[in-house]
XYZ file of C-alpha atoms in Angstrom:
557
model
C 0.238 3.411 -32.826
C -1.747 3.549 -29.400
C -0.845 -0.341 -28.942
C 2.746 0.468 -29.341
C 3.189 3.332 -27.201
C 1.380 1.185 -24.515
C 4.044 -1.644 -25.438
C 6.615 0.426 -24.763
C 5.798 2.189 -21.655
C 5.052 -1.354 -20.300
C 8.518 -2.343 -21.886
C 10.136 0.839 -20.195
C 8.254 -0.255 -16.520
C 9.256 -3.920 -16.609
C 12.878 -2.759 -17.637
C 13.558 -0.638 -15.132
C 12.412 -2.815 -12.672
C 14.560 -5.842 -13.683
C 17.404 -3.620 -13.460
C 16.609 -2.534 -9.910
C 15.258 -6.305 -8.652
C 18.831 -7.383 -7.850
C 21.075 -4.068 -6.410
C 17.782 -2.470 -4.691
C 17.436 -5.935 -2.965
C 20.925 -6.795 -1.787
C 21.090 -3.589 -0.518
C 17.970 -3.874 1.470
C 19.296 -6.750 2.694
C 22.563 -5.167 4.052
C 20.544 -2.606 5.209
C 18.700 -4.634 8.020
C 21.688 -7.256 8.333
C 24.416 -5.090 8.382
C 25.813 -4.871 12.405
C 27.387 -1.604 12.066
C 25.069 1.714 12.924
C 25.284 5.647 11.514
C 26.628 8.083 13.215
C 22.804 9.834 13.523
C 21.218 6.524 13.732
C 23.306 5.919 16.766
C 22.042 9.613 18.259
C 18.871 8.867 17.499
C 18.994 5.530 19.767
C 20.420 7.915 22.406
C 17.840 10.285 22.176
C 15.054 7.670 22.810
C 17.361 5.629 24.937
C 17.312 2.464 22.931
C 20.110 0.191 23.456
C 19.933 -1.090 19.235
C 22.251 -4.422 20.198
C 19.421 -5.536 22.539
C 16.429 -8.191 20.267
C 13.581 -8.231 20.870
C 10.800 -11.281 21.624
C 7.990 -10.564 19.140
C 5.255 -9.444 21.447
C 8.109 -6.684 22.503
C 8.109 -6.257 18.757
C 4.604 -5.694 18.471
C 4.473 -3.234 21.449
C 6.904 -1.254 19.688
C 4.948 -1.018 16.430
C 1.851 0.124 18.825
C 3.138 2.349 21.027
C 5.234 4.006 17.791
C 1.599 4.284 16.247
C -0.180 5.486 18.882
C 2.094 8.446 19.472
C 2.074 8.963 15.658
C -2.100 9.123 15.635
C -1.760 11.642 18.718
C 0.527 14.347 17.114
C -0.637 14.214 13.408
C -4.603 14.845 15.202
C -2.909 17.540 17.266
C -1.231 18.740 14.335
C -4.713 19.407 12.929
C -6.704 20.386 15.245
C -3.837 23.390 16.233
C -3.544 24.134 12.657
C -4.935 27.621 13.114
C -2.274 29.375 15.684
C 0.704 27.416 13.141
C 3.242 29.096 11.171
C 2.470 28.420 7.401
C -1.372 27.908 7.592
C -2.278 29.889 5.108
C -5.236 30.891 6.768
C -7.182 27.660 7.231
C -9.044 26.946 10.210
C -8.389 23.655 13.147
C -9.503 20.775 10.584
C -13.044 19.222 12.619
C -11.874 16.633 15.075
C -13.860 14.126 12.887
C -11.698 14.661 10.210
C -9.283 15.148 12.045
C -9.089 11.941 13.472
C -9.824 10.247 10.240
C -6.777 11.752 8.335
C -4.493 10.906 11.501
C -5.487 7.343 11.430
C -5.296 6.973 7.944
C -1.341 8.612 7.573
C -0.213 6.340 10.410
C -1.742 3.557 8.746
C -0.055 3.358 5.309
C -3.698 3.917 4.036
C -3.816 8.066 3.538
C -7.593 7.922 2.814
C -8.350 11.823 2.331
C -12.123 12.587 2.732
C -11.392 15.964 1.945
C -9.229 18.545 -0.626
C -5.787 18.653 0.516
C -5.273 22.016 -1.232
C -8.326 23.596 0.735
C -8.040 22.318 4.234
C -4.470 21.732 4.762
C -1.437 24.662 5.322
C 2.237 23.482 4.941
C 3.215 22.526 8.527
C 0.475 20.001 8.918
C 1.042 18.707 5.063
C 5.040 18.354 6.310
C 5.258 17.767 9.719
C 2.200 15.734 9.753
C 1.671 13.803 6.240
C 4.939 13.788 4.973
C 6.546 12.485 8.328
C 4.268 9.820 8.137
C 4.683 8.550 4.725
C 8.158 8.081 5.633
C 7.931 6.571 8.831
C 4.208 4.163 8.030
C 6.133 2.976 4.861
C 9.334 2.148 7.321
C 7.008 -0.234 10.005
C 5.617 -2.290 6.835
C 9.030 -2.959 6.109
C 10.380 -3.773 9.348
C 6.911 -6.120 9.801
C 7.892 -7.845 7.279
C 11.714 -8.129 7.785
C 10.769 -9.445 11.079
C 9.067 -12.285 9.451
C 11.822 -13.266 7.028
C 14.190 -13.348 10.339
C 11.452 -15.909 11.627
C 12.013 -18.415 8.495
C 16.022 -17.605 8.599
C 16.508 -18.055 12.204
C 16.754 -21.186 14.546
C 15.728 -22.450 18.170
C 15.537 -17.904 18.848
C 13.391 -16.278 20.689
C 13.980 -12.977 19.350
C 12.937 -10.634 15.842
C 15.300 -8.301 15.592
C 15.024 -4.587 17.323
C 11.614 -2.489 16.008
C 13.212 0.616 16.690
C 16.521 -0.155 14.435
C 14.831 -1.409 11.986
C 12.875 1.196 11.841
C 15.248 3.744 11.793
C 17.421 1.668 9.179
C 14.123 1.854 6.682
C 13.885 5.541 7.268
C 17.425 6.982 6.906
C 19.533 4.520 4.810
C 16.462 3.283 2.329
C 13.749 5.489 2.587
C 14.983 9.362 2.715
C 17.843 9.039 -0.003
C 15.404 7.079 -2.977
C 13.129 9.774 -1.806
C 15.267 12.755 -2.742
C 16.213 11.390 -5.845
C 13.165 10.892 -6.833
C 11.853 14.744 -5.587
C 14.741 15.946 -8.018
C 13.582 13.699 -11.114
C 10.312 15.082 -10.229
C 11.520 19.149 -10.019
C 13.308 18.391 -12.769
C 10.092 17.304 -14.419
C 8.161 19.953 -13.606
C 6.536 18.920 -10.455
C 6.351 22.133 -7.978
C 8.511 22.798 -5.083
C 7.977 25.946 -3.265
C 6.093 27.350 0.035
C 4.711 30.748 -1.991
C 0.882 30.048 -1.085
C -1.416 30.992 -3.350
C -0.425 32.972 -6.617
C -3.178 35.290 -8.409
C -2.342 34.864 -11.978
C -4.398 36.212 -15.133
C -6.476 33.876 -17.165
C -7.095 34.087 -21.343
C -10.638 35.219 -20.319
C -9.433 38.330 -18.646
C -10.128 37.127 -15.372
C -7.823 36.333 -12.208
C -7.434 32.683 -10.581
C -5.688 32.089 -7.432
C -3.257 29.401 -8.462
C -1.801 27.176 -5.867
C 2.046 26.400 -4.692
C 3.371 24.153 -2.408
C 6.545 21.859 -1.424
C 4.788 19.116 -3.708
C 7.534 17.155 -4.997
C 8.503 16.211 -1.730
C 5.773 14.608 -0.523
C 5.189 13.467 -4.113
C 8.409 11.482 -4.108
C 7.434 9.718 -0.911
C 3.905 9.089 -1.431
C 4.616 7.002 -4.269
C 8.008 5.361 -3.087
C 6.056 4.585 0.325
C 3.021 3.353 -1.543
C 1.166 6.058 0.645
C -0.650 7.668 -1.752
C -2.223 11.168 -0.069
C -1.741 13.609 -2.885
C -1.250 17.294 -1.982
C -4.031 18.508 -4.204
C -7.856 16.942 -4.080
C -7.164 15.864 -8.178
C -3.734 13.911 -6.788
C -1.704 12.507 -9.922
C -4.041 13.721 -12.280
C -3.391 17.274 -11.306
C -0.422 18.830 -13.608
C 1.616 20.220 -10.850
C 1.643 16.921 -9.232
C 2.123 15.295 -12.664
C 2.803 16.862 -15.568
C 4.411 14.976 -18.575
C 4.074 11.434 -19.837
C 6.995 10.376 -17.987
C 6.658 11.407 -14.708
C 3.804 9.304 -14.638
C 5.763 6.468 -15.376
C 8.323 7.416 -13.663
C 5.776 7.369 -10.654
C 4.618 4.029 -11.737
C 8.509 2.367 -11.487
C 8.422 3.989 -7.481
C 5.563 2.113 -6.560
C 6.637 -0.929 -7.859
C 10.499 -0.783 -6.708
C 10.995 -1.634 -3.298
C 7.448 -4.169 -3.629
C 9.072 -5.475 -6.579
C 12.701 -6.052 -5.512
C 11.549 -7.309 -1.692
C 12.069 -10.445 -2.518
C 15.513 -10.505 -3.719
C 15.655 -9.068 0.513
C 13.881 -12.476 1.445
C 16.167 -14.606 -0.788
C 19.316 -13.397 0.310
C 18.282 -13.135 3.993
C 17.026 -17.438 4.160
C 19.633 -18.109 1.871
C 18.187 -18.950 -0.984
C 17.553 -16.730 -4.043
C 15.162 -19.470 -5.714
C 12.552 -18.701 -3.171
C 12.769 -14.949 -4.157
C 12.504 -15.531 -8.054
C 9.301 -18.137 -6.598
C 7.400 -15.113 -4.954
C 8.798 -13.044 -7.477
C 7.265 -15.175 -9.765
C 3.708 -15.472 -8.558
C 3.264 -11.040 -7.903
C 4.646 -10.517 -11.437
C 1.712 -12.838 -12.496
C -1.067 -11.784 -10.636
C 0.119 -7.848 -11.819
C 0.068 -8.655 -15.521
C -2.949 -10.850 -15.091
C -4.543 -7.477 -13.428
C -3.240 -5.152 -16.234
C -4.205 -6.840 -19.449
C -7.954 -7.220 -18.070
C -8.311 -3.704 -16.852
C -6.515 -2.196 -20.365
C -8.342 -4.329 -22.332
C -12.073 -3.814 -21.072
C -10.955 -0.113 -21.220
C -9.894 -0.237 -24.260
C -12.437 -1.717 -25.587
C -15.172 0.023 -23.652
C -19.009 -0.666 -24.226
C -21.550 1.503 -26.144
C -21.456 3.774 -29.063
C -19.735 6.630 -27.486
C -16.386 4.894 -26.412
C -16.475 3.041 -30.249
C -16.419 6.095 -31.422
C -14.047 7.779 -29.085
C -11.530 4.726 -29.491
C -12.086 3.310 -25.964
C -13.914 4.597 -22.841
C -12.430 7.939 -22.089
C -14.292 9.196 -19.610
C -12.615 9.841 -16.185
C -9.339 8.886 -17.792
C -6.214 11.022 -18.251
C -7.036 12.827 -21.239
C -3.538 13.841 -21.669
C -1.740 10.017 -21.664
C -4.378 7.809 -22.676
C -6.097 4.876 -21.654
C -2.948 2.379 -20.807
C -1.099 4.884 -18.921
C -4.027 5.606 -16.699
C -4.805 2.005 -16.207
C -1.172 0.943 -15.707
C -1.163 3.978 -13.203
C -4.866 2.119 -11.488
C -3.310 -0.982 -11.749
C 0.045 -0.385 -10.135
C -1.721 1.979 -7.365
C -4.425 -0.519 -5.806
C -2.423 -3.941 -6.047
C 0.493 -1.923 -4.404
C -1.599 -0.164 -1.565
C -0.195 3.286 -3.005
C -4.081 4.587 -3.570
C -2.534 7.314 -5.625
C -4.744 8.089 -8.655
C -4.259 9.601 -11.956
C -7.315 9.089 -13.455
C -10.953 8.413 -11.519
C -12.099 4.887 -10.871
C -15.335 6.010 -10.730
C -15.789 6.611 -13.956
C -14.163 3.424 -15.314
C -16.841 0.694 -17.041
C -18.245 -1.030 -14.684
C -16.592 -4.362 -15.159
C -13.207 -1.986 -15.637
C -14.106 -0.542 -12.255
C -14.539 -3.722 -10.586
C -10.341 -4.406 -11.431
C -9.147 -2.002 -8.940
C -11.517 -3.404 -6.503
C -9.860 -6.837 -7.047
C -6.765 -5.798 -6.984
C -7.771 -4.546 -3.437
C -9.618 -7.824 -2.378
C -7.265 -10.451 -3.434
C -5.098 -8.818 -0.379
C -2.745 -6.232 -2.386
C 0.221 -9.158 -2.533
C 1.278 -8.484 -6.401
C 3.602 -7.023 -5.213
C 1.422 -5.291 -2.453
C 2.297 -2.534 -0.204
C 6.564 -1.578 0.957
C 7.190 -4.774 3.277
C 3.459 -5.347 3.459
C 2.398 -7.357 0.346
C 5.761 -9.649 1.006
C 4.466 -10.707 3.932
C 1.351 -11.278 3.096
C 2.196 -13.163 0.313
C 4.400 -15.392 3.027
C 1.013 -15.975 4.881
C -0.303 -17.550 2.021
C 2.698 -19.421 1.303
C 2.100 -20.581 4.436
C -0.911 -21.899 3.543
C -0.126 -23.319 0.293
C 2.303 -25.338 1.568
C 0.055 -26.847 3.801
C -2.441 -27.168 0.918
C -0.341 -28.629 -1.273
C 1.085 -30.998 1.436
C -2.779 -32.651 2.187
C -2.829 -32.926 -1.841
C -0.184 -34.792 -2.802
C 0.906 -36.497 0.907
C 3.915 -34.173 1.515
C 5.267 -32.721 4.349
C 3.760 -29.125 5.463
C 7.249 -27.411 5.537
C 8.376 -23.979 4.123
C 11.905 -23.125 4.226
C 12.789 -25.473 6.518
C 10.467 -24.863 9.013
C 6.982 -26.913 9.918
C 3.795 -25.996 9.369
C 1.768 -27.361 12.354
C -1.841 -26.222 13.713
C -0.236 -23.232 15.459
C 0.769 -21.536 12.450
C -2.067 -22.657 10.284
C -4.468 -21.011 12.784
C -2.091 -18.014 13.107
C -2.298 -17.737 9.147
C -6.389 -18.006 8.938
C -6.567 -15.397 11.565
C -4.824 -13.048 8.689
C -7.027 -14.008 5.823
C -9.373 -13.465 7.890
C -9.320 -9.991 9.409
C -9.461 -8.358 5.739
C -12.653 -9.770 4.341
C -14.335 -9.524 7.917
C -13.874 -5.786 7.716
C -14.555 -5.124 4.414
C -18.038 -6.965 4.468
C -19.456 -5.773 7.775
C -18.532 -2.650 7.015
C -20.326 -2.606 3.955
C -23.661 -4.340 5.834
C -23.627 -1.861 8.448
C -23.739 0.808 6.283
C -27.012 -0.006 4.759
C -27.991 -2.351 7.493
C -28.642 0.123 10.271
C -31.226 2.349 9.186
C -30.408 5.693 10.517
C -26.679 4.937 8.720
C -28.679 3.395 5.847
C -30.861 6.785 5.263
C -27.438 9.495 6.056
C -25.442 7.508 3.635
C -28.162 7.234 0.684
C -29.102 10.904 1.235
C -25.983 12.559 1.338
C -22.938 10.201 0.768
C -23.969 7.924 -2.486
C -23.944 10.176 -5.422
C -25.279 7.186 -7.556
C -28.033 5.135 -7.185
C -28.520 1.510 -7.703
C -25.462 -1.025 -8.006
C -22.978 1.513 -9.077
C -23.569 3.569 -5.120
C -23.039 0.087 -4.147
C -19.787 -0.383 -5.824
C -18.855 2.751 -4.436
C -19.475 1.959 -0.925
C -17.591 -1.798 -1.476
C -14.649 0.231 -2.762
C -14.298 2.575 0.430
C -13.949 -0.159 3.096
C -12.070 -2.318 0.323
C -9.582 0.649 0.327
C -9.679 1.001 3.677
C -9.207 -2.411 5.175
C -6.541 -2.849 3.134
C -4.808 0.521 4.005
C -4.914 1.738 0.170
C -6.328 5.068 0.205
C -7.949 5.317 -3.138
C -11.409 6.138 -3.549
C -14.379 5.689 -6.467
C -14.312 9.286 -6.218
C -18.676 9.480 -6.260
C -18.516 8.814 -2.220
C -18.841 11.745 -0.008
C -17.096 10.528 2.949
C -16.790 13.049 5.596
C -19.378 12.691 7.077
C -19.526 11.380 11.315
C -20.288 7.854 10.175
C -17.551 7.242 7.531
C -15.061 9.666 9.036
C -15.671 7.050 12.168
C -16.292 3.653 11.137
C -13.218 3.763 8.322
C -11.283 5.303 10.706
C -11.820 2.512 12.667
C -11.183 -0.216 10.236
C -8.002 1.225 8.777
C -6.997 0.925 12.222
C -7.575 -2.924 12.422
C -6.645 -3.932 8.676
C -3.553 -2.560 9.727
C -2.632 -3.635 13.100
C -4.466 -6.929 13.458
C -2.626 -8.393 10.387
C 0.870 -7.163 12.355
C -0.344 -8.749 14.864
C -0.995 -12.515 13.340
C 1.811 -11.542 11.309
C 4.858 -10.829 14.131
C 3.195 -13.728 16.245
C 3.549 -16.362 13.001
C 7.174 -14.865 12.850
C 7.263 -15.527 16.927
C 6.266 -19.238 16.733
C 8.426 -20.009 13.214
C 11.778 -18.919 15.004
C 11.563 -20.718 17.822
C 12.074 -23.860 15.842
C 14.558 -26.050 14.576
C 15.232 -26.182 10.318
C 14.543 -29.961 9.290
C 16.407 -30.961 6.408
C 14.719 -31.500 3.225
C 13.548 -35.126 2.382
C 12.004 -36.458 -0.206
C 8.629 -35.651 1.082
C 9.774 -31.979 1.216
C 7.402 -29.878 -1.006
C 9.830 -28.071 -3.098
C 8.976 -24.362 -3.003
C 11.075 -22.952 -5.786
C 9.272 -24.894 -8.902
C 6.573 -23.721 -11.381
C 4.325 -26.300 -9.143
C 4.815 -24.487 -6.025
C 4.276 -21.478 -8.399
C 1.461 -22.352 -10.200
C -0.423 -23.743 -6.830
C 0.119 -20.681 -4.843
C -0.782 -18.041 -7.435
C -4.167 -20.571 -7.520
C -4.095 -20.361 -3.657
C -4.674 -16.565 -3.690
C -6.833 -15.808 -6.139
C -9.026 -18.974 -5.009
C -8.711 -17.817 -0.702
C -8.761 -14.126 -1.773
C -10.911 -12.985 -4.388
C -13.558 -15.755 -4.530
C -14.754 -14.326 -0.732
C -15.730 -11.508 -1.839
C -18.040 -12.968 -5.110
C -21.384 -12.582 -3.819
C -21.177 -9.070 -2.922
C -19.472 -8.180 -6.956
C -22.246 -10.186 -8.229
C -24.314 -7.431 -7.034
C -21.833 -4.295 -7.513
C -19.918 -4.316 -10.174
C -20.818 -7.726 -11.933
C -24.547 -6.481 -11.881
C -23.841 -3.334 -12.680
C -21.645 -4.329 -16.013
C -23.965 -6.932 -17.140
C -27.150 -4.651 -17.452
C-alpha cells in the first residue's frame, strides 16, 4: 500500500508537470519576446526613468543586476535593523546587525538561509516588505540571467542582451505575481493561514493556554516555493501545519518548485528555434531528478538498524503525518531546485540518506535547478560537453550554431569553478583557524565526529549554491557564520552571473555556422547520455574526498 501511494503521488507530480512543460513555456517565451509593454510596466520604466526599447551590452547587464542587488541588501538590512519603531512588529526588537546582514544577503540572493526562527524575530512589515519582496524580485534576476544567455545562443554578430530592467519587470508582473496568487488561493483554500491577527491565546486539552501564532503565510508561502526561495515564515517551515497542512498541499508545493525549472526549457527551445534542444536539456534534469529520488527513497525506506525494521523505514526527522516518500520527494525536489524549503529535517536522515541532499546541492542544483538559474547552468556545462565530446570523437566544438573557442571554455571553467572553491574553503576555514575551529566546536556543532562534519559541509553547500536549507543540528548565528556565509552567498551568486552574462556577451557577438557533418548533434540520446555523464563526473566527483569523510564515513561505521 505505502509503495502505491508513493507511485501515485510521483504519478500525480510528473503529470502535472507534463501538462504545464509546453503552455508554461511558450508563454515564458512571449513573455520576454513579446515587443509590446503593460500599461504599469510602462509606469514603472517612467518612474525609474528607463527607456525599455534601449539593449543593453552585457557588462551594462551585469551592472544592472548589481546595482538592483545592492539597493535590495541595503533596504531589507534597514528593514531590520528599524524593525522596532515599524507598524506591525509585534513587539520584537531591531534584529542584531549580524543577523541582520546575514538574512539581507541571503533574501537578495535567492538563497533565504534563516539562522534564526522566523516566528520569533520577525513582525509582518519586515516578513512583507522585506522577505516577500525579495522572493519575488531574486526569483525574477535568475530568470532574466538566464534569458540573457539564451538571447546569446539565438542572436547574431549583436552586441547587446536584452534590457535587465524589462526583463526584470516582465518576470515579476506578467509570470511571477499572477502563478503566485493562484497558488496563495490553492493554499487558503487548503488550509494554509492568511491573516495579520498576531498572536492568538487559545486553550490547550491540558487546561493550559498557548499563544498560537497568525500571519499572512500563504502569501509568502506561494512565492517561496514558486521562486524556489525557500524562507519559511515559521522556524519548522513546511513541516509546520499552518504552513502545510494536508497531503496535498505538500505536493501541491512540490509541482511549484518544479514548474517554471521544469518547463524553462520549452523557453530555450522556442527562443533558438529549436524545440529538440529543449526536450535534450529536458532530458538530462528529468534524469539526474529521478536518479536523485529513487536513491534517497530507497535508503530511507529501507533504513539501517533494528529500530527503522521495525518501524517500516527510518522515521525519524521525517513527516510523521505523509510518510517517508513524500518527505523525500519534498528533500529531493527542494535542494536540486535551490528552493531550501523543508518538510522534514535532513539532519536526521541516515547518513548515506543525508548525504543525497548534499549531492543534490554539489552537483550544481541543474536538475532542474533554481527559476532561470539551473537552465543556465546546465548551458555552462553544455558548453563544456560539447567541447568534450568534440576532442572525443574529432568533431567540431559548436553548440547551437555557435563556436566553442578558448574564450568561452575559460569563461565556462571560471563557473564550475566558483561553487566548489567556496564550498571547500569555507569548510577548511572553519576548522582550520583555530579560534573559528574552537567557537564552532563549542557552540555551533551539536554533533560530534563525522556527522558535525556533515553538518558544517551542508551549510556552505547550501550556501554557495544559494539553497537555503540547513542539517538543522548547526547553530549558525553566531559572528563567524552569520559573516563568512553571508559572504559566500554573496559570491555563489554573483560571480556565476558574472561568467554567466560575460559567456552570453562573447556567444552573441558571433556569427551561426551552419551545421556540417562534423557538427556534434546536440539533440540525440548521445549528446544526452554524454552530458548527464559530464555533470555528475565535473560536479559531484569534486567534492569526493571531503564525503568520504562526512557522510560516506559516517554511513559506513
Amino acid at each position: 500500500m505505502g509503495v502505491l501511494f508513493a507511485l501515485l503521488q510521483g504519478a500525480t507530480v510528473a503529470l502535472v508537470l507534463i501538462l504545464l512543460y509546453r503552455p508554461l513555456g511558450e508563454y515564458m517565451a512571449r513573455v520576454y519576446t513579446m515587443g509590446k509593454d503593460l500599461w504599469i510596466e510602462r509606469g514603472f520604466y517612467r518612474v525609474i526613468g528607463v527607456d525599455p526599447a534601449a539593449e543593453q551590452s552585457w557588462r551594462a547587464y551585469l551592472r544592472g543586476v548589481l546595482a538592483f542587488s545592492v539597493v535590495g541588501i541595503l533596504f531589507v538590512y534597514l528593514l531590520q535593523r528599524l524593525q522596532a519603531v515599524l507598524p506591525y512588529s509585534l513587539g520584537y526588537p531591531a534584529v542584531p546587525e549580524g543577523l541582520a546582514f546575514n538574512t539581507a544577503v541571503s533574501f537578495v540572493t535567492n538563497t533565504n538561509w534563516q539562522s534564526y526562527s522566523p516566528d520569533a524575530t520577525l513582525g509582518y512589515t519586515v516578513q512583507l516588505a522585506g522577505l516577500t519582496v525579495q522572493n519575488f524580485v531574486s526569483a525574477a534576476v535568475g530568470i532574466a540571467v538566464a534569458i540573457a544567455l539564451v538571447r546569446g545562443f539565438a542572436r547574431e554578430r549583436s552586441g547587446t542582451l536584452g534590457n535587465f530592467w524589462v526583463d526584470l519587470t516582465r518576470g515579476t508582473v506578467r509570470l511571477l505575481l499572477p502563478l503566485a496568487l493562484l497558488g496563495a488561493v490553492a493554499l487558503i483554500i487548503g488550509g494554509v493561514v492568511q491573516n495579520v491577527n498576531g498572536f492568538t491565546d487559545m486553550p490547550t486539552l491540558a487546561g493550559a493556554t498557548q499563544s498560537v501564532p497568525g500571519g499572512p503565510v500563504a502569501s509568502q508561502e506561494a512565492i517561496k516555493v514558486l521562486g524556489t526561495n525557500g524562507g519559511g515564515f515559521y522556524n519548522a517551515n513546511s513541516s509546520h501545519p499552518f504552513e502545510n497542512p494536508t497531503a496535498w498541499t505538500s505536493l501541491l508545493q512540490v509541482v511549484l518548485m518544479l514548474a517554471i525549472p521544469f518547463c524553462l526549457p520549452r523557453t530555450f527551445g522556442r527562443m533558438v528555434g529549436d524545440h529538440r534542444q529543449g526536450y535534450a536539456v529536458l532530458a538530462v534534469m528529468a534524469t539526474l531528478y529521478l536518479t536523485s529520488l529513487v536513491i534517497l527513497s530507497s535508503v530511507e525506506q529501507a533504513g539501517a538498524g533494528t529500530a527503522p525494521e521495525l518501524a517500516g523505514g527510518a522515521m525519524e526527522g521525517k513527516e510523521q503525518r505523509f510518510g517517508i516518500f513524500a518527505s523525500t520527494l519534498f528533500a529531493t525536489t527542494s535542494t536540486i531546485t535551490s528552493t531550501g524549503a523543508v518538510n522534514s529535517m535532513h539532519d536526521s536522515y541516515t547518513a548515506l540518506g543525508g548525504m543525497m541532499p548534499m549531492l543534490n546541492m554539489m552537483v550544481g542544483e541543474v536538475a532542474p535547478g533554481g527559476v532561470g538559474a539551473g537552465l543556465y547552468g546546465m548551458l555552462v556545462l553544455a558548453v563544456i560537453t560539447v567541447f568534450i565530446g568534440g576532442l572525443l570523437v574529432g568533431r567540431t566544438p559548436e553548440y547551437l550554431g555557435k563556436k566553442i573557442g578558448p574564450r568561452q571554455i575559460k569563461i565556462a571553467s571560471l563557473y564550475l569553478l566558483v561553487m566548489p572553491t567556496l564550498v571547500l574553503l569555507g569548510t577548511a576555514l572553519s576548522f582550520a583557524l583555530p579560534a573559528v575551529r574552537a567557537d564552532v566546536e563549542s557552540t555551533s556543532i551539536w554533533n560530534p565526529g563525522s556527522h558535525g562534519l556533515s553538518e558544517v559541509i551542508y551549510a556552505f553547500a547550501s550556501a554557495a549554491n544559494n539553497n537555503g536549507s540547513a542539517f538543522a543540528g548547526l547553530t549558525a548565528n553566531t559572528p563567524w557564520f552569520n559573516t563568512v556565509l553571508g559572504v559566500v552567498m554573496l559570491l555563489g551568486r554573483f560571480l556565476p552571473i558574472l561568467f554567466v552574462l560575460a559567456l552570453a556577451g562573447s556567444l552573441a557577438s558571433q556569427d551561426k555556422v551552419p551545421e556540417t557533418a562534423g557538427t556534434l548533434p546536440t539533440h540525440r540520446p548521445l549528446f544526452i547520455g554524454l552530458l548527464t555523464g559530464v555533470t555528475v563526473i565535473l560536479t559531484a566527483l569534486t567534492f569526493f574526498p571531503i564525503l568520504t569523510l562526512g557522510p560516506l564515513a559516517e554511513g559506513l561505521l
